[in-house]
PDB file of C-alpha atoms in Angstrom:
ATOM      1  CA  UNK A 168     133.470 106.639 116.702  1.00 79.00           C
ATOM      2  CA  UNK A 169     135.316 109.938 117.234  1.00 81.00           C
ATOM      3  CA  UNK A 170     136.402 108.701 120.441  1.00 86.00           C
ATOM      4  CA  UNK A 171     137.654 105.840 118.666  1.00 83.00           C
ATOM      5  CA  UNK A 172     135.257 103.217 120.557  1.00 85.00           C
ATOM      6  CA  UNK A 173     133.316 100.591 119.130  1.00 80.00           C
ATOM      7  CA  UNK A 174     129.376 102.014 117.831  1.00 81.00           C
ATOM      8  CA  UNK A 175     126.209 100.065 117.232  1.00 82.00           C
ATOM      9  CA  UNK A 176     126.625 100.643 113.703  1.00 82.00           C
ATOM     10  CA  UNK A 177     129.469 101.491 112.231  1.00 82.00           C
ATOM     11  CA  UNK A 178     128.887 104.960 110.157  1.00 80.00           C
ATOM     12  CA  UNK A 179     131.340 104.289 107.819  1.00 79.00           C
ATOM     13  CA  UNK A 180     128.902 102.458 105.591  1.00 78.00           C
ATOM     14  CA  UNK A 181     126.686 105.810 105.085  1.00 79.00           C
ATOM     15  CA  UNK A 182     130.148 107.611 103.972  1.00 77.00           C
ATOM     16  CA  UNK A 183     128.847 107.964 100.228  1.00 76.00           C
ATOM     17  CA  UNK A 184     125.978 109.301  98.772  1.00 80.00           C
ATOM     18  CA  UNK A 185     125.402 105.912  96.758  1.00 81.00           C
ATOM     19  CA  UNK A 186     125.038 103.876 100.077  1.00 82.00           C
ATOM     20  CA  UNK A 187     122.565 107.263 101.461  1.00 85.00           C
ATOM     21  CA  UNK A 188     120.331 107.259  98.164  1.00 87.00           C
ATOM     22  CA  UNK A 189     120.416 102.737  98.940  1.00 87.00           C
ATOM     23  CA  UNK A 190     118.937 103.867 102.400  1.00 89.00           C
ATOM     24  CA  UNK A 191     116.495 105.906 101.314  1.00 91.00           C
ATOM     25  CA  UNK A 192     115.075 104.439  98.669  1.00 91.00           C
ATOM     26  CA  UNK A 193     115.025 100.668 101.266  1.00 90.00           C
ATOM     27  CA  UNK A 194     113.082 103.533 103.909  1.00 93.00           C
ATOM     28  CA  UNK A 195     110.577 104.153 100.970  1.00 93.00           C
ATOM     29  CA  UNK A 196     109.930 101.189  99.594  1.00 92.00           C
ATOM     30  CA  UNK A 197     109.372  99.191 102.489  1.00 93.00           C
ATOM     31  CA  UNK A 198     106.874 102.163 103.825  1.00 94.00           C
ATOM     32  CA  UNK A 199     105.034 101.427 100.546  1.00 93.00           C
ATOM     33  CA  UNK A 200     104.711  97.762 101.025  1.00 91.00           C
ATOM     34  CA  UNK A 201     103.568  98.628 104.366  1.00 92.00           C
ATOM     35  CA  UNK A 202     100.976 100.836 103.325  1.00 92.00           C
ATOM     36  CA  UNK A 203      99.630  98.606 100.875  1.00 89.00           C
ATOM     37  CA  UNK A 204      99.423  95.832 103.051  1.00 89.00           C
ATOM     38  CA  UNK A 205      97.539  97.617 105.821  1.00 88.00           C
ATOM     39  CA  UNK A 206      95.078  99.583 103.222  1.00 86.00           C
ATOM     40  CA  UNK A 207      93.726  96.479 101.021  1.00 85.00           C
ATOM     41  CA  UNK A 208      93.275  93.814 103.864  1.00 84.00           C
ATOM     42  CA  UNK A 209      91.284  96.822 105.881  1.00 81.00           C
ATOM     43  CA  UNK A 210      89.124  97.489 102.960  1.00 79.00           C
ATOM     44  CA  UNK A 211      88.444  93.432 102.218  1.00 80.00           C
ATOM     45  CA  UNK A 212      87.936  92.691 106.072  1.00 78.00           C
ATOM     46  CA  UNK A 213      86.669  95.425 107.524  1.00 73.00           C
ATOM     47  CA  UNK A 214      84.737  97.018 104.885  1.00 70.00           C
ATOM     48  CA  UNK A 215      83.251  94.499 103.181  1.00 72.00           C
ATOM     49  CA  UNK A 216      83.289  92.421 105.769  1.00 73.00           C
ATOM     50  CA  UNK A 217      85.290  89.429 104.366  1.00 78.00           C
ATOM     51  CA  UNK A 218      86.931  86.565 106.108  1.00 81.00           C
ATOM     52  CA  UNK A 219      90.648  86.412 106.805  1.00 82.00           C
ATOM     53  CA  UNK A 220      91.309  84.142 104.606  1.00 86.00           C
ATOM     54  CA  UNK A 221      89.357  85.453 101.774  1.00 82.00           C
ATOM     55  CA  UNK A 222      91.530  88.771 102.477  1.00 82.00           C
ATOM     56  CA  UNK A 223      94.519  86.286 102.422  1.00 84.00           C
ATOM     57  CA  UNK A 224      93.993  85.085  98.574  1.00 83.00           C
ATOM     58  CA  UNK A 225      93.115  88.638  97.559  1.00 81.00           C
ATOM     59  CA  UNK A 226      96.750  89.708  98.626  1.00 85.00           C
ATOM     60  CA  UNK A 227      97.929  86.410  97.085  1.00 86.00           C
ATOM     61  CA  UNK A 228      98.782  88.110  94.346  1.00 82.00           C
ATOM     62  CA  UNK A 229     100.521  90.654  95.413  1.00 86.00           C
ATOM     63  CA  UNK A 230     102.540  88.541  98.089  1.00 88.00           C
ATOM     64  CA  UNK A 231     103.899  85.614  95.644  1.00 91.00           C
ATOM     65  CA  UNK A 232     104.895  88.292  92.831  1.00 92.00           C
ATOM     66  CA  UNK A 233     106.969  90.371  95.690  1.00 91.00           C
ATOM     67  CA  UNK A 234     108.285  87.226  96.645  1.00 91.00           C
ATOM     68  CA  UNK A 235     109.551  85.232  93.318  1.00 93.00           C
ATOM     69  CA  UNK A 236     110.797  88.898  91.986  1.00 93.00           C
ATOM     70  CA  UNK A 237     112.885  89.579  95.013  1.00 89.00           C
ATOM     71  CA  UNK A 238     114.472  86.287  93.894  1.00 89.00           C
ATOM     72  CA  UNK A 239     114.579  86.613  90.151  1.00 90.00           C
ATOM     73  CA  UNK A 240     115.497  89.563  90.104  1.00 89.00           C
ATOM     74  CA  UNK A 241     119.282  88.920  90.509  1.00 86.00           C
ATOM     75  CA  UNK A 242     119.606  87.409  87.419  1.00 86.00           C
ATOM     76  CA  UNK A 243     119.583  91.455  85.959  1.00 87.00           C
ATOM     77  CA  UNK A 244     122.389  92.197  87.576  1.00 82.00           C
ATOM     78  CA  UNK A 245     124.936  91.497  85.070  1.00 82.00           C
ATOM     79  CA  UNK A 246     123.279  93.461  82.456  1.00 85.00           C
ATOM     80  CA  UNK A 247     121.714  96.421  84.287  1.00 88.00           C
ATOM     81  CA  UNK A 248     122.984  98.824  86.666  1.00 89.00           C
ATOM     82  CA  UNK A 249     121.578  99.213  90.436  1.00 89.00           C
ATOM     83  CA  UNK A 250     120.469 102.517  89.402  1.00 91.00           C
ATOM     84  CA  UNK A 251     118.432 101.465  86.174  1.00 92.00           C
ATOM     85  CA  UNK A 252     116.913  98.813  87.884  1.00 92.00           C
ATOM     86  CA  UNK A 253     116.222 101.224  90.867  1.00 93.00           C
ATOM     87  CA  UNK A 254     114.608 103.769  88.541  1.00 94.00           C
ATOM     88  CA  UNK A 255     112.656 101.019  86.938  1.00 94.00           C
ATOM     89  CA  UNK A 256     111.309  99.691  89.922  1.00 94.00           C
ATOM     90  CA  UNK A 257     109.717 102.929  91.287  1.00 95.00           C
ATOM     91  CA  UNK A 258     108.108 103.660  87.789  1.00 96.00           C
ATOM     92  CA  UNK A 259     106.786 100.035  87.939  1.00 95.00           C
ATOM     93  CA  UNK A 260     105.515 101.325  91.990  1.00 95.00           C
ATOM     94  CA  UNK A 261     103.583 104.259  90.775  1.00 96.00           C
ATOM     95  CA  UNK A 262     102.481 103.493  87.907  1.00 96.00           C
ATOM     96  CA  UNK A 263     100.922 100.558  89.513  1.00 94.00           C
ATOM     97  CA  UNK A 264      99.638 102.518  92.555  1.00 94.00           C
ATOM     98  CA  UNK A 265      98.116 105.128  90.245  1.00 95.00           C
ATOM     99  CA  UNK A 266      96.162 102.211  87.756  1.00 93.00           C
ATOM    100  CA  UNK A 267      94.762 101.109  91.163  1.00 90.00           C
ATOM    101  CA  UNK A 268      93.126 103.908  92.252  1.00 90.00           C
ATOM    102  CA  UNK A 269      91.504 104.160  89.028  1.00 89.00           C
ATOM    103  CA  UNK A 270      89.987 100.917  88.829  1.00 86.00           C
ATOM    104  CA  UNK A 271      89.763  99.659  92.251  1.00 82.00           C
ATOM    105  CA  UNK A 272      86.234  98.735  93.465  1.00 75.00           C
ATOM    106  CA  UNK A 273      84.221  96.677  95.750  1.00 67.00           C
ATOM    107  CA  UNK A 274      85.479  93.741  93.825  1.00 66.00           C
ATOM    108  CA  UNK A 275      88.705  92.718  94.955  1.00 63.00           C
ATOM    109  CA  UNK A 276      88.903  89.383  92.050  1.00 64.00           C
ATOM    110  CA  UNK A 277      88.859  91.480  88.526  1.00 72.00           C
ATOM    111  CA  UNK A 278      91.201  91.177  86.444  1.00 82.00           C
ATOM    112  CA  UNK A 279      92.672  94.513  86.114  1.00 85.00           C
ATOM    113  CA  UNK A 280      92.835  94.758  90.450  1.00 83.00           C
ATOM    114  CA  UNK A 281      95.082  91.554  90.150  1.00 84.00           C
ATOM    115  CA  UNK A 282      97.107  93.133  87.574  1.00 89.00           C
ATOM    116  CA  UNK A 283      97.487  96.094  89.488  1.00 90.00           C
ATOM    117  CA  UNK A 284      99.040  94.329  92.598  1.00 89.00           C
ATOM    118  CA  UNK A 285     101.109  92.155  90.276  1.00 92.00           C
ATOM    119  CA  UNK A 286     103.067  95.328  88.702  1.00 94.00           C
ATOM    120  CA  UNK A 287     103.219  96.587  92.046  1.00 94.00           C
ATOM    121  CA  UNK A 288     104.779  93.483  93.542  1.00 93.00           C
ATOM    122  CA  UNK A 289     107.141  93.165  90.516  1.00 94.00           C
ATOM    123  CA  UNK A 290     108.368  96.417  91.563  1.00 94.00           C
ATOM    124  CA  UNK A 291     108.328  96.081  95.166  1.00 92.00           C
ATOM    125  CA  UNK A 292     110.557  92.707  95.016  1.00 92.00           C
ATOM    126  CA  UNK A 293     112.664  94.101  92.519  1.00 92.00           C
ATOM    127  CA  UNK A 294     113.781  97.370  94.975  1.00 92.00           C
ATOM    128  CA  UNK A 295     114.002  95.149  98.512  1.00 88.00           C
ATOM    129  CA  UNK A 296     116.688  93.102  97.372  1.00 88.00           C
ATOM    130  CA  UNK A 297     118.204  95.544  95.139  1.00 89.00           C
ATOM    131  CA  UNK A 298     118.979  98.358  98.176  1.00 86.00           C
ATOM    132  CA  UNK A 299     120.149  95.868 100.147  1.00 83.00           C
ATOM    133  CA  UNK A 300     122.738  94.454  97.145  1.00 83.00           C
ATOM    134  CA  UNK A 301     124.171  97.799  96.821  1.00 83.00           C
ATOM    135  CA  UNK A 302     124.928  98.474 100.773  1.00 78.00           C
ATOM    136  CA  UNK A 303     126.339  95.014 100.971  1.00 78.00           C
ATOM    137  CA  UNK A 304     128.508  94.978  97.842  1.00 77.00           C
ATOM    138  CA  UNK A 305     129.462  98.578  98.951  1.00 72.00           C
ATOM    139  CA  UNK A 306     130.920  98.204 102.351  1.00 70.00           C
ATOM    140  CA  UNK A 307     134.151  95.387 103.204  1.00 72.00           C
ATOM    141  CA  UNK A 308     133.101  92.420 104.281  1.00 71.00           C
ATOM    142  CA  UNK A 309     134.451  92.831 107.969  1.00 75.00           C
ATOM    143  CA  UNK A 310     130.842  95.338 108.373  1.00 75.00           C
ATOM    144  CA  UNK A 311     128.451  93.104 106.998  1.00 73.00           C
ATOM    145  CA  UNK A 312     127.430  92.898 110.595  1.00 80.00           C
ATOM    146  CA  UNK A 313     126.657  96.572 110.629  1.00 81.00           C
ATOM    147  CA  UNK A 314     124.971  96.473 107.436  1.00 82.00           C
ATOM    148  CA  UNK A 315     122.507  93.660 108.732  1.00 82.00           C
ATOM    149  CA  UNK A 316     121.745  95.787 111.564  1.00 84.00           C
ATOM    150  CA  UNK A 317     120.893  98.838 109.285  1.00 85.00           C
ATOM    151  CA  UNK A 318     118.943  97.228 107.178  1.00 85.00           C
ATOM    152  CA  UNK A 319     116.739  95.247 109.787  1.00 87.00           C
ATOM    153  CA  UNK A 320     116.223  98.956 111.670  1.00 89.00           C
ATOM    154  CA  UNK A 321     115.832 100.546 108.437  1.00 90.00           C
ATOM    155  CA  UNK A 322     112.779  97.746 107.584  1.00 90.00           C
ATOM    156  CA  UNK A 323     111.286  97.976 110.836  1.00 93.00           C
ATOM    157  CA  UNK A 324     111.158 101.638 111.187  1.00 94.00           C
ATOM    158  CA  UNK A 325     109.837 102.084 107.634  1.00 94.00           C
ATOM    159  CA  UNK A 326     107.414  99.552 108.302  1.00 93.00           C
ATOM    160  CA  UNK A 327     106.255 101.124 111.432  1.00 94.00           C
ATOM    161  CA  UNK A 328     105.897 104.315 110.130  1.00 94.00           C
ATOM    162  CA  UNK A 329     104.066 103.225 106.973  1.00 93.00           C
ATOM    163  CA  UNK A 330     101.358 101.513 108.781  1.00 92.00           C
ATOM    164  CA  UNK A 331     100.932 104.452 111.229  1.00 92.00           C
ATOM    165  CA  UNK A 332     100.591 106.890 108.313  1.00 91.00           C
ATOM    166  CA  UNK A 333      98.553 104.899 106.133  1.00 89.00           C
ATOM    167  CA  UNK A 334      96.079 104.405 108.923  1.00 87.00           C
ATOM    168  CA  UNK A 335      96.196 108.351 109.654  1.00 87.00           C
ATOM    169  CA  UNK A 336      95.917 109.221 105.733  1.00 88.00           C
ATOM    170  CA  UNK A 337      92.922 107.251 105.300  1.00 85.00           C
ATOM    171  CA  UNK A 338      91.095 108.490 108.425  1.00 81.00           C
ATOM    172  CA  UNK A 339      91.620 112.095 107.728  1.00 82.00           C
ATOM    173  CA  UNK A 340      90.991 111.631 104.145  1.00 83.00           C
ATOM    174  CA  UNK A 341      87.373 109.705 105.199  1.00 80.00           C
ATOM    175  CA  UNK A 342      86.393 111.893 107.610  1.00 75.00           C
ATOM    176  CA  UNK A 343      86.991 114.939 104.196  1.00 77.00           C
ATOM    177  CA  UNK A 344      84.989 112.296 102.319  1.00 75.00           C
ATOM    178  CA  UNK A 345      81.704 111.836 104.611  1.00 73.00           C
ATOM    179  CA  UNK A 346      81.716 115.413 105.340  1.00 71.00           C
ATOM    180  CA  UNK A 347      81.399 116.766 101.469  1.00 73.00           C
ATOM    181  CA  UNK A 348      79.251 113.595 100.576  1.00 69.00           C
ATOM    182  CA  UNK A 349      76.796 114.405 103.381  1.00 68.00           C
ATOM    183  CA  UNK A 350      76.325 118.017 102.065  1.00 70.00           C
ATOM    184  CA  UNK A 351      75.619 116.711  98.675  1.00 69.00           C
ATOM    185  CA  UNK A 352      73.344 114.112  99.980  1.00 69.00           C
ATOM    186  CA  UNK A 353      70.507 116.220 101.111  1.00 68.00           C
ATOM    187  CA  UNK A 354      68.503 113.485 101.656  1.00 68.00           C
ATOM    188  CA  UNK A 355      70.538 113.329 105.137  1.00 70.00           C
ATOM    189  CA  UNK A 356      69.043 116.542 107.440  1.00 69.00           C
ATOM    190  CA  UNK A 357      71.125 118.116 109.384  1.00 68.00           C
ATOM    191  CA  UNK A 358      69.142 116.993 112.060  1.00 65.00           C
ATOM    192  CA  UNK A 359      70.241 113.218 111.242  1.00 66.00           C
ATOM    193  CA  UNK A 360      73.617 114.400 110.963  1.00 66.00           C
ATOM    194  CA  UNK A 361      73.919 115.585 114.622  1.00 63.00           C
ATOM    195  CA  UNK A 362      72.893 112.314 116.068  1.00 61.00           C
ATOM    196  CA  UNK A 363      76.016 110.942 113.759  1.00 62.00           C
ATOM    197  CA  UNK A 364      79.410 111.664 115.450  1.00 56.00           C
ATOM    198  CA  UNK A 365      81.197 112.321 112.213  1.00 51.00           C
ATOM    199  CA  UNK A 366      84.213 113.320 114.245  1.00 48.00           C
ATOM    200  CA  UNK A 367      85.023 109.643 115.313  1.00 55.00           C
ATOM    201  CA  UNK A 368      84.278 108.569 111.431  1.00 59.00           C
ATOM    202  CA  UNK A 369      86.189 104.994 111.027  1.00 67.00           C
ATOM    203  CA  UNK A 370      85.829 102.393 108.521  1.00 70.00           C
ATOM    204  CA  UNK A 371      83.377 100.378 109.677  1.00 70.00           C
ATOM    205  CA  UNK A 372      80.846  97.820 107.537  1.00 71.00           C
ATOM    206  CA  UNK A 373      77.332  98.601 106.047  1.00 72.00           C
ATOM    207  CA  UNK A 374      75.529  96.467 108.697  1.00 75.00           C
ATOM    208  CA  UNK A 375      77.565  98.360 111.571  1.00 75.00           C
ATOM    209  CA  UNK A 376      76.388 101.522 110.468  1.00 74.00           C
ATOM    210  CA  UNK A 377      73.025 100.190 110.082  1.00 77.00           C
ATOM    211  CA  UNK A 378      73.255  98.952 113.754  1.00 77.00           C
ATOM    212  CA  UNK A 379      74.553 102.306 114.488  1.00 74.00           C
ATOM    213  CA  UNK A 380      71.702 104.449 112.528  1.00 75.00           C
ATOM    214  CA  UNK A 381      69.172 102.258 114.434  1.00 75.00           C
ATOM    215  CA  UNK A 382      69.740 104.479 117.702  1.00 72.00           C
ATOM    216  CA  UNK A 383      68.294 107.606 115.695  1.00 74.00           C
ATOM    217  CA  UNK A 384      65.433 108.972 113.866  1.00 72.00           C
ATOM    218  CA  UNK A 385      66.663 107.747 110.649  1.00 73.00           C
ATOM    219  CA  UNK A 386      63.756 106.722 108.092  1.00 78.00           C
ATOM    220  CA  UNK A 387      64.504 103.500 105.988  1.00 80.00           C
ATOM    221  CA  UNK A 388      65.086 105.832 102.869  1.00 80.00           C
ATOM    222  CA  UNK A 389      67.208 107.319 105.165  1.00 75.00           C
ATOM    223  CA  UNK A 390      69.424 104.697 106.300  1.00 77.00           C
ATOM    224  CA  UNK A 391      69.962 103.887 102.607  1.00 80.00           C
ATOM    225  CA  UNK A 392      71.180 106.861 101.801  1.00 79.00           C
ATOM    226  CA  UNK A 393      73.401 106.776 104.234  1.00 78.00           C
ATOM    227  CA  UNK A 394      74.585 103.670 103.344  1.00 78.00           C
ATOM    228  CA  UNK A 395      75.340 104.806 100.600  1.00 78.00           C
ATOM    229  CA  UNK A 396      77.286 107.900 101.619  1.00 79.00           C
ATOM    230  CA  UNK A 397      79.576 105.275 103.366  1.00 77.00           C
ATOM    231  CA  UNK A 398      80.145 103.473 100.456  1.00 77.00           C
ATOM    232  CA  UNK A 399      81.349 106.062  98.268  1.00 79.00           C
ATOM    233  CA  UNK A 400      83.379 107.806 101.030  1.00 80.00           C
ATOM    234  CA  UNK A 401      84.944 104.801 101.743  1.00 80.00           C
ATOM    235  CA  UNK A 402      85.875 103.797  98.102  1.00 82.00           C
ATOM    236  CA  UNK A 403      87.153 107.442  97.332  1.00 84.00           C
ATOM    237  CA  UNK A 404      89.138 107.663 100.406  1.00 85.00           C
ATOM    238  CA  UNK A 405      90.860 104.114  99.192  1.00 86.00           C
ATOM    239  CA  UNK A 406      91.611 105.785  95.617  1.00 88.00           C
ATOM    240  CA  UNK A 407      92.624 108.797  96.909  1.00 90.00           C
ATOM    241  CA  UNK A 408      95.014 107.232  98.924  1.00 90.00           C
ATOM    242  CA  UNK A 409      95.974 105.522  96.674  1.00 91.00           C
ATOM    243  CA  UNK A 410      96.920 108.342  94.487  1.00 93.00           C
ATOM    244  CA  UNK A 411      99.116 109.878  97.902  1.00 93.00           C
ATOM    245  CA  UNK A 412     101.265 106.843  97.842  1.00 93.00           C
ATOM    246  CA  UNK A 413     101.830 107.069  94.216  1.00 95.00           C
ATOM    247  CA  UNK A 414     103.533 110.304  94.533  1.00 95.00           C
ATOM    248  CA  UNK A 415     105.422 109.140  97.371  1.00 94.00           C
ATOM    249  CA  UNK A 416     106.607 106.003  94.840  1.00 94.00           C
ATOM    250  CA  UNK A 417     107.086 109.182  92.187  1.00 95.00           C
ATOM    251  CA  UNK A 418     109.364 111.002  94.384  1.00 93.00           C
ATOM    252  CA  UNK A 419     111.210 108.128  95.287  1.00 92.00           C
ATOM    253  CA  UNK A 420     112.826 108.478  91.845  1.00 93.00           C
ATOM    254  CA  UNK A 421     115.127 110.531  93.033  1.00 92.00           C
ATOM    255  CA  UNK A 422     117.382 108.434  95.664  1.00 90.00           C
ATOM    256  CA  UNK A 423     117.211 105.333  93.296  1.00 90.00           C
ATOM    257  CA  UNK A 424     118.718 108.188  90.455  1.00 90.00           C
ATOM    258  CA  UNK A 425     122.083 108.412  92.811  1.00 88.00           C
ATOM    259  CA  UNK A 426     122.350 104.791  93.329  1.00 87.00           C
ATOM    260  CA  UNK A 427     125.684 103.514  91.669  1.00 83.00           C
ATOM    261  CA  UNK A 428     125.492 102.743  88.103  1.00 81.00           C
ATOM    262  CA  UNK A 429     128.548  99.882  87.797  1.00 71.00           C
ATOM    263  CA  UNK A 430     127.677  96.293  86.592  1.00 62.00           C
ATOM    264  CA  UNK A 431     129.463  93.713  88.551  1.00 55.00           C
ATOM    265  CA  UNK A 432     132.313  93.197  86.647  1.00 54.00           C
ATOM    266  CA  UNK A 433     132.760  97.181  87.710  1.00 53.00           C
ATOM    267  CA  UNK A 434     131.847  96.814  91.591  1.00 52.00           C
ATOM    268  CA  UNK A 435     135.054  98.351  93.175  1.00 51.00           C
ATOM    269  CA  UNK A 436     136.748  96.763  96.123  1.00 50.00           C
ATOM    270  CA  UNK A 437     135.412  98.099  99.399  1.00 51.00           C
ATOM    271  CA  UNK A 438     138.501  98.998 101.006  1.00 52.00           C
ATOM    272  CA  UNK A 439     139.747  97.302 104.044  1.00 49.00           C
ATOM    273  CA  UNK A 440     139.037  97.719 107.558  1.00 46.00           C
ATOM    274  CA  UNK A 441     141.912  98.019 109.965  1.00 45.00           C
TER     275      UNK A 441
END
């Protein structure tokens, strides 16, 4: 651009810090979704060893809300400003992520789990489509191109980056969970425990570990303890992580605070490109 050649992107639509706080909070929101949607369908398949499509209709939910708000939620634009709605939508985020973690449990069909991904997905649809209004409406129309582009980079590296941290997070955080639930668990001797690699701890089902405890000394008393060591590891490192994202969603609050606060009736007039 200096040299007054033609970009990938033009940088002109990052000039404000209205269309930087719409990019970060899109980055944010999106890694959210992402985490979500890699953390519940491993617990439901993996864990408890559902079928896909059982895993499907437990993120039903949560898919069809993010869905029909992203749509609906247009229809506040005339009364509410990007920021408000921004603001809102990340209080709706944690708040949801944080009321999961307190009452999510092996049971993926109660009532207050559903809810849970509902307020999440309310707030989730509400952001994606928001973000993107405010870069578009922002820029002249001649660099809608470019905003395309940085929103479709912007998704897929927040997406990648979600699902590689979420998968990191829970590791590390189940590896912390086994290890202190083993010591309290002295039912499990140490000599059990060495025939265990703990450092390659994954999620893995109840009959896997059982297959896996089969190779060692383990005493039927022992193996259920154990099973139930993996258990509550697993279900603490899922609320736990829970609670991580949730102050990721909290922080958040503070690009969707500099987003602009016009209604459309005040959107200025991107000005023209020569």
């Amino acid at each position: 651009m200096a040299r007054g050649e033609v970009p990938l992107i033009d940088l002109s639509i990052l000039d404000s810090s209205r269309e930087r706080a719409a990019v970060y909070a899109m980055f944010i929101v999106v890694a959210l979704e992402a985490c979500v949607n890699f953390s519940i369908p491993l617990y439901i398949q993996i864990v408890q060893g559902r079928t896909p499509f059982d895993t499907s209709l437990a993120m039903m939910p949560f898919n069809l809300t993010v869905f029909f708000t992203a749509v609906l939620v247009v229809r506040l634009y005339k009364k509410y400003p990007p920021r408000t709605i921004g603001i809102a939508g990340f209080i709706l985020t944690t708040a949801a992520l944080v009321w999961l973690s307190a009452v999510v449990n092996n049971n993926w069909e109660t009532l207050p789990t559903i809810l849970g991904l509902f307020v999440f997905g309310v707030g989730q649809g509400a952001l994606v489509t928001l973000v993107f209004n405010v870069l578009v409406t922002s820029a002249p129309s001649a660099l809608a191109g470019d905003v395309g582009s940085l929103r479709g980079t912007t998704q897929n590296l927040a997406s990648a980056v979600g699902t590689a941290v979420a998968g990191a997070l829970l590791v590390s955080l189940l590896g912390l969970s086994v290890g202190r639930a083993v010591i309290e668990h002295p039912e499990l001797p140490p000599e059990l425990i060495a025939q265990v690699d703990l450092d390659a701890v994954s999620f893995i089902s109840n009959d896997e570990l059982k297959t896996v405890l089969e190779g060692t000394d383990a005493t039927p008393a022992q193996v259920d303890a154990a099973v139930v060591v993996n258990e509550e590891a697993r279900l603490g490192t899922l609320r736990l992580g829970l609670l991580v994202l949730a102050g990721v969603s909290a922080l958040a609050i503070l690009p969707a605070s500099r987003l602009p606060k016009y209604t459309p009736e005040e959107i200025p007039d991107p000005s023209p490109v020569d």
